mmCIF file of C-alpha atoms in Angstrom:
data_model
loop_
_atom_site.group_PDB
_atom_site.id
_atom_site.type_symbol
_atom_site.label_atom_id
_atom_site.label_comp_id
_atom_site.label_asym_id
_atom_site.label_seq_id
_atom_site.Cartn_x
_atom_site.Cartn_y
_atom_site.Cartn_z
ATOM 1 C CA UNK A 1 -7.114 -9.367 15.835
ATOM 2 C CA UNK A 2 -4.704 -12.065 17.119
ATOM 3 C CA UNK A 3 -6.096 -14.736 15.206
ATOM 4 C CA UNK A 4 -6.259 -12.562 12.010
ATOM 5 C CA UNK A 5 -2.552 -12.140 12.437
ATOM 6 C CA UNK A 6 -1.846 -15.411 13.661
ATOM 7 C CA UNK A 7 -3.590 -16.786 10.402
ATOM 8 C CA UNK A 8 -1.366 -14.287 7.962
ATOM 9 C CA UNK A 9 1.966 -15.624 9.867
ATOM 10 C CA UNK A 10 0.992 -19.052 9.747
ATOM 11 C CA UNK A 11 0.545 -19.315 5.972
ATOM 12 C CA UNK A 12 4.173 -18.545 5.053
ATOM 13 C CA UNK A 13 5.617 -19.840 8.007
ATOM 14 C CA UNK A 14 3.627 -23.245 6.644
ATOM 15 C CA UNK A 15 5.248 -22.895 2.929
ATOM 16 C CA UNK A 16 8.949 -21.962 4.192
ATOM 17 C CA UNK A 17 9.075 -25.210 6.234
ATOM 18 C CA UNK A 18 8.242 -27.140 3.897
ATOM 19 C CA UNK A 19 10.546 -25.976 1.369
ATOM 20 C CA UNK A 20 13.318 -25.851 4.640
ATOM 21 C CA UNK A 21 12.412 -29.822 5.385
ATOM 22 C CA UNK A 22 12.518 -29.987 1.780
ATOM 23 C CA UNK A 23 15.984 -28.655 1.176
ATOM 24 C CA UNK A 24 17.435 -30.454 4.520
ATOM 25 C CA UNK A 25 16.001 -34.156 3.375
ATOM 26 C CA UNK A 26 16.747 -34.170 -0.914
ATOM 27 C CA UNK A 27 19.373 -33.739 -2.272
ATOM 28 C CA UNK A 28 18.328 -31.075 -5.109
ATOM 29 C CA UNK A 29 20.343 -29.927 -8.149
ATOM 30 C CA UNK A 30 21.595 -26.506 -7.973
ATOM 31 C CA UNK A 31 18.596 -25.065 -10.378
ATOM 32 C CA UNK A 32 15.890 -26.551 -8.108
ATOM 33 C CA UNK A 33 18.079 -25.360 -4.883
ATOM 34 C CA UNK A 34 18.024 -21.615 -6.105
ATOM 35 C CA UNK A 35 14.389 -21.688 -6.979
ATOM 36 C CA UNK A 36 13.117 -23.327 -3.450
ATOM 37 C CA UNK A 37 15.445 -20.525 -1.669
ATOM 38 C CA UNK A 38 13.423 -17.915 -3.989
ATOM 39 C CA UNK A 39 10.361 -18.979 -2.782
ATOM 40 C CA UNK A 40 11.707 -18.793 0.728
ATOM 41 C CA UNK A 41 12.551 -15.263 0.131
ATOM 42 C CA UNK A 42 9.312 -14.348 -1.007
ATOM 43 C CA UNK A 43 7.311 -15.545 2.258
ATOM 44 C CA UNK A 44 10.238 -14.012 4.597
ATOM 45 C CA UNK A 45 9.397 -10.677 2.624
ATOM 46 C CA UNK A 46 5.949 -11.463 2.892
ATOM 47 C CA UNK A 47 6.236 -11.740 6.330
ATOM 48 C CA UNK A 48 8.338 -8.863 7.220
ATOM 49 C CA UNK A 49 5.991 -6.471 5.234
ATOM 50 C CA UNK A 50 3.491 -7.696 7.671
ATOM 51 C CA UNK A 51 5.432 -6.883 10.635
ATOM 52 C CA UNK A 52 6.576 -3.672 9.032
ATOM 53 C CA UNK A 53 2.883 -2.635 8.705
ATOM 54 C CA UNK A 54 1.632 -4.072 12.218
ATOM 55 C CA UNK A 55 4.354 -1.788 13.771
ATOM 56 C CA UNK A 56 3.639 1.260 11.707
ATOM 57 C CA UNK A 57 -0.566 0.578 12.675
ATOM 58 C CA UNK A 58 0.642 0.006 16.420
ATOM 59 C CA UNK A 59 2.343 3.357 16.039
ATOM 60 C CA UNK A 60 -0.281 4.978 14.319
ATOM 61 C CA UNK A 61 -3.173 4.164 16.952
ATOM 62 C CA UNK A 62 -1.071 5.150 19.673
ATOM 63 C CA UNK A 63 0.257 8.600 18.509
ATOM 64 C CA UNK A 64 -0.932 12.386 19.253
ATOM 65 C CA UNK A 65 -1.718 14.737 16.716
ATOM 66 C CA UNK A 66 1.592 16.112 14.377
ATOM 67 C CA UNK A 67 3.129 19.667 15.572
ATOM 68 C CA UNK A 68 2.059 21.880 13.334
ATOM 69 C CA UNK A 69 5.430 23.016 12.879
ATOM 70 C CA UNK A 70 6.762 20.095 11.073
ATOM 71 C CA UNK A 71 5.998 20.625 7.090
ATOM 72 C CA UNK A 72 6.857 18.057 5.100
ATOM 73 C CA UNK A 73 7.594 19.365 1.135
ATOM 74 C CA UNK A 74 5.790 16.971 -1.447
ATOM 75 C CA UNK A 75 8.233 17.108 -4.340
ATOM 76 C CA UNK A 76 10.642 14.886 -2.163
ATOM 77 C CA UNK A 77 8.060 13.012 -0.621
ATOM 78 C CA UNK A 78 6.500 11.859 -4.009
ATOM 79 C CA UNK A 79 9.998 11.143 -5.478
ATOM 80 C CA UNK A 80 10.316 8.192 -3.479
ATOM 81 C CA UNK A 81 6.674 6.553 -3.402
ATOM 82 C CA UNK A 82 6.952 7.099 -7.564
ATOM 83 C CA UNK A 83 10.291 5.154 -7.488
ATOM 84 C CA UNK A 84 9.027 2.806 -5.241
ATOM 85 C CA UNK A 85 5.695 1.925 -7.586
ATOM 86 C CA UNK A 86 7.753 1.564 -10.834
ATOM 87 C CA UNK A 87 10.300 -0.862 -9.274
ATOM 88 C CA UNK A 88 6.777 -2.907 -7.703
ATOM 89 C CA UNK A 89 5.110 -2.283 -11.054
ATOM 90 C CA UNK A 90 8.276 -3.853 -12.875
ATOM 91 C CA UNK A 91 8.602 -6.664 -10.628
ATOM 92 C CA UNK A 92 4.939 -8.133 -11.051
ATOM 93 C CA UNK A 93 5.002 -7.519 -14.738
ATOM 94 C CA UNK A 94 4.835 -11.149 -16.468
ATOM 95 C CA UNK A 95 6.675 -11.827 -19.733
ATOM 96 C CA UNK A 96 4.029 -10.570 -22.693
ATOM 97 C CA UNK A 97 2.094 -8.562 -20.021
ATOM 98 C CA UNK A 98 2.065 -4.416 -21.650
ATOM 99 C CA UNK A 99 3.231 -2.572 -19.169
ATOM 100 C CA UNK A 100 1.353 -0.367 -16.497
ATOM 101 C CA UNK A 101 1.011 3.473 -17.197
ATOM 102 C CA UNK A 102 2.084 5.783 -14.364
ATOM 103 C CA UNK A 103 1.423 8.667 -14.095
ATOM 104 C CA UNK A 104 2.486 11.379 -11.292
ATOM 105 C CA UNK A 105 1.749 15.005 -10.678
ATOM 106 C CA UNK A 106 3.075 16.399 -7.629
ATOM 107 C CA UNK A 107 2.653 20.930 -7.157
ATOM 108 C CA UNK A 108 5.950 23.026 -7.165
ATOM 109 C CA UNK A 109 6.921 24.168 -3.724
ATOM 110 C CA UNK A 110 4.041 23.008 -1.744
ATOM 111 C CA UNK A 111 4.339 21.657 1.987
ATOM 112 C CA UNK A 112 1.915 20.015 4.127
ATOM 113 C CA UNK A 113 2.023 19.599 7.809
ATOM 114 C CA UNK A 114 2.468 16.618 9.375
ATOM 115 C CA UNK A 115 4.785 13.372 10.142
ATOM 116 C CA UNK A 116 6.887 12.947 6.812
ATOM 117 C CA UNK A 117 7.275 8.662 7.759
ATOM 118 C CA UNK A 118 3.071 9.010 8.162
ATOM 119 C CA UNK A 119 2.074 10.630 5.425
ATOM 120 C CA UNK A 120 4.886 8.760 2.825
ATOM 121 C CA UNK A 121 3.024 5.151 4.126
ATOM 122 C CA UNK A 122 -0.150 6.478 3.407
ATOM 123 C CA UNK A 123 0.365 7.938 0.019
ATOM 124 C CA UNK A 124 2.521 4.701 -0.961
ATOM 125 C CA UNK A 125 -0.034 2.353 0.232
ATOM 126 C CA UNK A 126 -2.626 4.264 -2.290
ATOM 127 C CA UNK A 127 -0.779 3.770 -4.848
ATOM 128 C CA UNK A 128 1.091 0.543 -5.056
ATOM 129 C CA UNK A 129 -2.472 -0.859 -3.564
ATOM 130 C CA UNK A 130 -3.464 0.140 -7.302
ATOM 131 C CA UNK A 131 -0.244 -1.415 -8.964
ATOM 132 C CA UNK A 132 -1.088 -4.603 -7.441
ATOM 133 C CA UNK A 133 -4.424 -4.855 -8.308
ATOM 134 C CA UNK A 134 -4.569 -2.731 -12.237
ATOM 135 C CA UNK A 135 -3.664 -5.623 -14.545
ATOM 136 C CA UNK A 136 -1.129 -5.280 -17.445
ATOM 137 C CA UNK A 137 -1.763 -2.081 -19.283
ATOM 138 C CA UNK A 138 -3.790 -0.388 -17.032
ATOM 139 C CA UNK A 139 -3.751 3.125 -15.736
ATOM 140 C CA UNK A 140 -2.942 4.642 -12.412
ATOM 141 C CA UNK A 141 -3.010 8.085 -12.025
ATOM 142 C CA UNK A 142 -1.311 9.715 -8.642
ATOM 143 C CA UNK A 143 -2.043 13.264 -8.710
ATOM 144 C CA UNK A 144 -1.808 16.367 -5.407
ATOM 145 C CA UNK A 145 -4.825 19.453 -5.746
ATOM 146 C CA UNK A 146 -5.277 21.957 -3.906
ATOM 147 C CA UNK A 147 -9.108 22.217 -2.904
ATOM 148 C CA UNK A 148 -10.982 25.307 -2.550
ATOM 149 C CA UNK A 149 -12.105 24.668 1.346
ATOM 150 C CA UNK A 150 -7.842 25.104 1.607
ATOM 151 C CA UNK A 151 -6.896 21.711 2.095
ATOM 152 C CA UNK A 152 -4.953 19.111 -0.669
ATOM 153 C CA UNK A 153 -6.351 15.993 -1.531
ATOM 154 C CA UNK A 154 -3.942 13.148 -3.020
ATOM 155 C CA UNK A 155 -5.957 11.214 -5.473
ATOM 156 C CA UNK A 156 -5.035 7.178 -6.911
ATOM 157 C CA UNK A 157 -6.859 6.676 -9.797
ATOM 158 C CA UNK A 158 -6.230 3.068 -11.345
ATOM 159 C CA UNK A 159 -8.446 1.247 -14.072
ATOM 160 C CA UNK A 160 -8.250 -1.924 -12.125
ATOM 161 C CA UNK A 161 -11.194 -4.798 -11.419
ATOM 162 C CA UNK A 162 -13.251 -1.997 -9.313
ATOM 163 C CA UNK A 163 -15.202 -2.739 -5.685
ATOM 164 C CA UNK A 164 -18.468 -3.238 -5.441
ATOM 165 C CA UNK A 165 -20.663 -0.834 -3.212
ATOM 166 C CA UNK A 166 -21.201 -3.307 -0.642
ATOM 167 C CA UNK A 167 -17.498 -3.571 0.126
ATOM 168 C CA UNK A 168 -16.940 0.287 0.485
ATOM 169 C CA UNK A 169 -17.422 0.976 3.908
ATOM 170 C CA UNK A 170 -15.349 -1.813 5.527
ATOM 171 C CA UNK A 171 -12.364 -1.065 3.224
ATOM 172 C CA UNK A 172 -9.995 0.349 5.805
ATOM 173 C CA UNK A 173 -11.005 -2.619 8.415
ATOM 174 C CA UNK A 174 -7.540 -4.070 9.798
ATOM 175 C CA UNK A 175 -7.461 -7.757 7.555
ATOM 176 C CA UNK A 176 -10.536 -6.913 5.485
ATOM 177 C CA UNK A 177 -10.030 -8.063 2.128
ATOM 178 C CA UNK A 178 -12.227 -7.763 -0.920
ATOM 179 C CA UNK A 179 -10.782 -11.235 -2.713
ATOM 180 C CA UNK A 180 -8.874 -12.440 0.505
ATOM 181 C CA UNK A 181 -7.249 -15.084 -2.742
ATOM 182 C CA UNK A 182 -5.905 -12.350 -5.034
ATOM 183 C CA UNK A 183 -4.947 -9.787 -2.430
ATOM 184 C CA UNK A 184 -2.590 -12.812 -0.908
ATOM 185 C CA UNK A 185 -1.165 -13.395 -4.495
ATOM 186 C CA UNK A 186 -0.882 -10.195 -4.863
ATOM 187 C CA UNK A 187 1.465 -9.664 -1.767
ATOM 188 C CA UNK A 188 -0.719 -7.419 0.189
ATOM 189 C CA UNK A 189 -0.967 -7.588 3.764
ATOM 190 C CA UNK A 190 -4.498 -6.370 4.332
ATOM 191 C CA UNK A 191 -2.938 -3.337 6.623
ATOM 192 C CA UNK A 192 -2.594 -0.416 4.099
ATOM 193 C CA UNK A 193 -5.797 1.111 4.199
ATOM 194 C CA UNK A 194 -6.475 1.166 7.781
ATOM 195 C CA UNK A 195 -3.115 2.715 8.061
ATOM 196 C CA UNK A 196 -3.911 4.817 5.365
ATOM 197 C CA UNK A 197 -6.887 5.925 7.497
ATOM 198 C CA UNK A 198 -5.319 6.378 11.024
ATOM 199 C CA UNK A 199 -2.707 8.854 9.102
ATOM 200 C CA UNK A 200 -6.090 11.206 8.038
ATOM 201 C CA UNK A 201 -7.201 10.754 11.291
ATOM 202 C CA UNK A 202 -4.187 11.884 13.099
ATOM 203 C CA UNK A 203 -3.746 14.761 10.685
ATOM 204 C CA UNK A 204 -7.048 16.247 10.950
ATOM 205 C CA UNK A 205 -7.701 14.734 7.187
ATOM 206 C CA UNK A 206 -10.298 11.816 5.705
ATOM 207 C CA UNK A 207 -9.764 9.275 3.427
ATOM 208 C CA UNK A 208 -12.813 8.811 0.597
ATOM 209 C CA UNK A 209 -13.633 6.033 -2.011
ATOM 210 C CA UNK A 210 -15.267 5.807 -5.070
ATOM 211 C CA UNK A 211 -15.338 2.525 -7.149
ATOM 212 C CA UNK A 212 -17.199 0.854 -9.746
ATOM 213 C CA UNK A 213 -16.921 -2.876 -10.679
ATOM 214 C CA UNK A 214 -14.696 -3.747 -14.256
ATOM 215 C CA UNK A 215 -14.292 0.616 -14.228
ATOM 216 C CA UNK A 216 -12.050 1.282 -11.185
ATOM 217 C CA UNK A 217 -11.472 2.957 -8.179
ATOM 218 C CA UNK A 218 -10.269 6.368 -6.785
ATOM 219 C CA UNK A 219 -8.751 6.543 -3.851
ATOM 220 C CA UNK A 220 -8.331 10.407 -2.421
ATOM 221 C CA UNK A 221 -6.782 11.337 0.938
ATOM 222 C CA UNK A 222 -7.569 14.885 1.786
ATOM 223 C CA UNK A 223 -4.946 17.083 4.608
ATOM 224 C CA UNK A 224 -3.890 20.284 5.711
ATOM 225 C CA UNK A 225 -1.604 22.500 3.618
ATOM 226 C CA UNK A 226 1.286 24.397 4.897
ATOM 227 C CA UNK A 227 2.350 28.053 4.245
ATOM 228 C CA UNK A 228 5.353 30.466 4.836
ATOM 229 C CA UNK A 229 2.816 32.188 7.514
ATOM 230 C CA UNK A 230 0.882 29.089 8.610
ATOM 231 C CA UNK A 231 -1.633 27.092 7.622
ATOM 232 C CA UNK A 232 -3.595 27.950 4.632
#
């Protein structure tokens, strides 16, 4: 695990001191200044997402169970995570690319139980995992049901590149990466699913996969729902 994380560090770290020894030795005109201290931003966010999700992981392994007394209303909750995917889905779009189609459906007046911080990580890793990786003009679909066995199950539904079977059950591994090339071009830290899968774990939920190469994938995390008089 330290070497995994060591590696991840190392790789930006490598690229900002270079442009750093770069910027301290030329002398650059303002054009090629801004674009080297761009760069520099990007591994320094690169690298704080990666501490961000280490802590949140180190957190998440260490925790007890929620109190079921804490419900946490989804209408809020999604608001957020479907701000937070258009702005990512904006930002990666190239010039010429069609745009990505989001869509979000998120019950009236439900709650679930749980830790509002946990369960907005996992949901937002599900679905800006499938921004990153549905090219231009593809499909995600982020959608709340309530099952019949009384619990709700948020499903990510992209029309991305797909996973073959093979890579299914080590998918939530800390590091493990399908492409290891286009997830770190993509700006993903490796983290999100495993975190994704400690916050089922700690709310009495499960995380499932299905995926299909050059089809896609669906991603559904299932929990607990909350009522006025308890759980349902």
């Amino acid at each position: 695990f330290v070497a995994n994380v060591s590696h991840e560090i190392r790789t930006p770290l490598t690229v900002m001191s270079g442009f750093i020894e770069t910027l301290q030795s030329l002398q650059l005109e303002a054009a090629d200044r801004e674009k080297y201290l761009e760069l520099m931003s990007v591994q320094a966010l690169r690298m704080q997402e990666l501490v961000n999700d280490l802590l949140i992981l180190s957190q998440l392994e260490g925790s007890s169970l929620p109190s079921t007394s804490d419900p946490v209303g989804l209408e809020m909750l999604m608001s957020g995570i479907e701000s937070e995917a258009r702005g990512l889905s904006v930002s990666q779009r190239h010039v010429g690319d069609e745009p990505q189609i989001l869509h979000f459906e998120t019950p009236k007046g439900v709650e679930i139980l749980g830790v509002s911080k946990e369960i907005y990580s996992a949901a937002s890793n599900l679905v800006n995992n499938a921004v990153r990786y549905t090219p231009a003009g593809g499909l995600i679909t982020a959608l709340w049901t309530l099952l019949p066995d009384q619990r709700i199950q948020f499903s990510v539904v992209d029309t991305g590149p797909g996973i073959a079977s093979e890579h299914l059950p080590r998918l939530t591994e800390r590091f493990y990466r399908v492409d290891p090339a286009r997830s770190r071009e993509t700006g993903g830290t490796g983290l999100g699913l495993s975190i994704v899968k400690h916050v089922a774990a700690n709310h009495g939920g499960e995380i499932t996969v299905w995926s299909s190469p050059n089809v896609g994938s669906t991603f559904a995390l299932r929990l607990p729902v909350y009522s006025p008089e308890g759980v349902i």
